[in-house]
Amino acid sequence: MSQERKKVMIYLRPEAYANEKAASEKIKKHSDMARTALLAGLALGEVDSRLPGLLASLLTKESNPDLIRKMLASFLEVPAATEERPAPVAPGKEQVVVESASARNLANSLPD
């Protein structure tokens, strides 16, 4: 059984960007974190393509976990992609929100 592997190399510039400095310090402590972070970023991009870059810009030494949680929460409920405008919901009927699988997985991985 062979496994196909892809090598991914990136260069962080910790002296130039605060978020890359914070990432560099975390990677020094947890070497497997870089691989996991790359995969997490790809999964977040499935929810919304803007999300990985937005979250990366929030990463600094003084990162506020509550701000990051709020940003994630604002992206978690993803409406279904439709070409037509949705019909108005009749009063008294419950509205169903369709979530992507990535949004559900991300929501389930966050603490309550």
Short mmCIF file of C-alpha atoms in Angstrom, two decimals:
data_model
loop_
_atom_site.label_atom_id
_atom_site.label_comp_id
_atom_site.label_asym_id
_atom_site.label_seq_id
_atom_site.Cartn_x
_atom_site.Cartn_y
_atom_site.Cartn_z
CA MET A 1 0.00 0.00 0.00
CA SER A 2 1.65 3.22 -1.10
CA GLN A 3 0.76 6.65 0.12
CA GLU A 4 1.04 9.66 -2.10
CA ARG A 5 2.56 12.56 -0.21
CA LYS A 6 2.94 16.21 -1.08
CA LYS A 7 5.70 18.33 0.36
CA VAL A 8 4.64 21.84 1.30
CA MET A 9 7.26 24.43 2.16
CA ILE A 10 6.53 27.91 3.37
CA TYR A 11 8.74 30.60 4.77
CA LEU A 12 7.56 32.65 7.72
CA ARG A 13 8.90 36.17 8.16
CA PRO A 14 8.62 36.62 11.94
CA GLU A 15 10.61 39.85 11.90
CA ALA A 16 8.23 41.42 9.37
CA TYR A 17 4.74 40.33 10.44
CA ALA A 18 3.27 39.94 13.94
CA ASN A 19 1.00 37.05 12.93
CA GLU A 20 3.94 35.14 11.41
CA LYS A 21 6.01 35.76 14.55
CA ALA A 22 3.22 34.31 16.71
CA ALA A 23 2.92 31.33 14.35
CA SER A 24 6.68 30.77 14.37
CA GLU A 25 6.77 30.68 18.17
CA LYS A 26 3.89 28.19 18.32
CA ILE A 27 5.49 25.94 15.69
CA LYS A 28 8.75 25.85 17.68
CA LYS A 29 6.81 24.41 20.63
CA HIS A 30 4.58 22.04 18.65
CA SER A 31 6.23 20.81 15.46
CA ASP A 32 3.18 18.88 14.18
CA MET A 33 1.06 22.02 14.49
CA ALA A 34 2.18 23.36 11.09
CA ARG A 35 0.69 20.39 9.24
CA THR A 36 -2.52 20.56 11.27
CA ALA A 37 -2.79 24.33 10.77
CA LEU A 38 -2.42 23.96 7.00
CA LEU A 39 -5.20 21.37 6.90
CA ALA A 40 -7.39 23.50 9.19
CA GLY A 41 -6.89 26.51 6.93
CA LEU A 42 -7.97 24.47 3.91
CA ALA A 43 -11.07 23.27 5.78
CA LEU A 44 -11.92 26.83 6.84
CA GLY A 45 -11.60 27.90 3.21
CA GLU A 46 -14.39 25.43 2.40
CA VAL A 47 -16.69 27.35 4.76
CA ASP A 48 -15.74 30.74 3.31
CA SER A 49 -12.68 31.54 1.19
CA ARG A 50 -12.08 34.74 3.20
CA LEU A 51 -11.92 32.97 6.54
CA PRO A 52 -8.31 31.62 6.56
CA GLY A 53 -6.81 35.01 5.69
CA LEU A 54 -9.04 36.85 8.11
CA LEU A 55 -8.18 34.55 11.00
CA ALA A 56 -4.48 34.64 10.12
CA SER A 57 -4.54 38.43 10.28
CA LEU A 58 -5.89 38.23 13.85
CA LEU A 59 -3.00 36.08 15.07
CA THR A 60 -0.57 38.10 17.17
CA LYS A 61 1.20 37.62 20.47
CA GLU A 62 -1.71 39.43 22.11
CA SER A 63 -4.40 37.43 20.28
CA ASN A 64 -7.78 37.64 21.92
CA PRO A 65 -9.43 34.19 21.84
CA ASP A 66 -12.88 35.76 22.28
CA LEU A 67 -12.43 37.89 19.15
CA ILE A 68 -11.38 34.82 17.17
CA ARG A 69 -14.40 32.87 18.48
CA LYS A 70 -16.73 35.72 17.46
CA MET A 71 -15.23 35.81 13.97
CA LEU A 72 -15.65 32.05 13.61
CA ALA A 73 -19.23 32.18 14.88
CA SER A 74 -20.12 34.83 12.30
CA PHE A 75 -19.06 32.45 9.50
CA LEU A 76 -20.42 29.14 10.83
CA GLU A 77 -23.99 29.38 9.57
CA VAL A 78 -23.53 29.16 5.83
CA PRO A 79 -26.69 29.53 3.73
CA ALA A 80 -27.19 27.11 0.86
CA ALA A 81 -25.96 28.48 -2.46
CA THR A 82 -28.94 29.15 -4.72
CA GLU A 83 -29.29 31.01 -7.95
CA GLU A 84 -32.80 32.16 -7.09
CA ARG A 85 -33.82 34.44 -4.28
CA PRO A 86 -35.27 32.43 -1.42
CA ALA A 87 -39.02 32.59 -0.91
CA PRO A 88 -40.10 34.60 2.12
CA VAL A 89 -40.75 32.52 5.21
CA ALA A 90 -44.36 32.48 6.31
CA PRO A 91 -44.92 33.65 9.90
CA GLY A 92 -45.16 30.80 12.36
CA LYS A 93 -43.06 28.41 10.27
CA GLU A 94 -39.64 27.38 11.45
CA GLN A 95 -36.80 28.44 9.16
CA VAL A 96 -34.26 25.72 8.33
CA VAL A 97 -30.64 26.79 7.90
CA VAL A 98 -28.53 24.53 5.69
CA GLU A 99 -24.95 24.18 6.87
CA SER A 100 -21.97 22.87 4.98
CA ALA A 101 -20.21 19.78 6.33
CA SER A 102 -17.12 21.89 7.05
CA ALA A 103 -19.19 24.40 9.04
CA ARG A 104 -20.73 21.58 11.11
CA ASN A 105 -17.33 20.01 11.78
CA LEU A 106 -15.87 23.36 12.79
CA ALA A 107 -18.82 24.13 15.05
CA ASN A 108 -18.56 20.73 16.73
CA SER A 109 -14.84 21.21 17.39
CA LEU A 110 -15.31 24.53 19.20
CA PRO A 111 -16.06 24.67 22.94
CA ASP A 112 -19.56 25.75 23.96
#
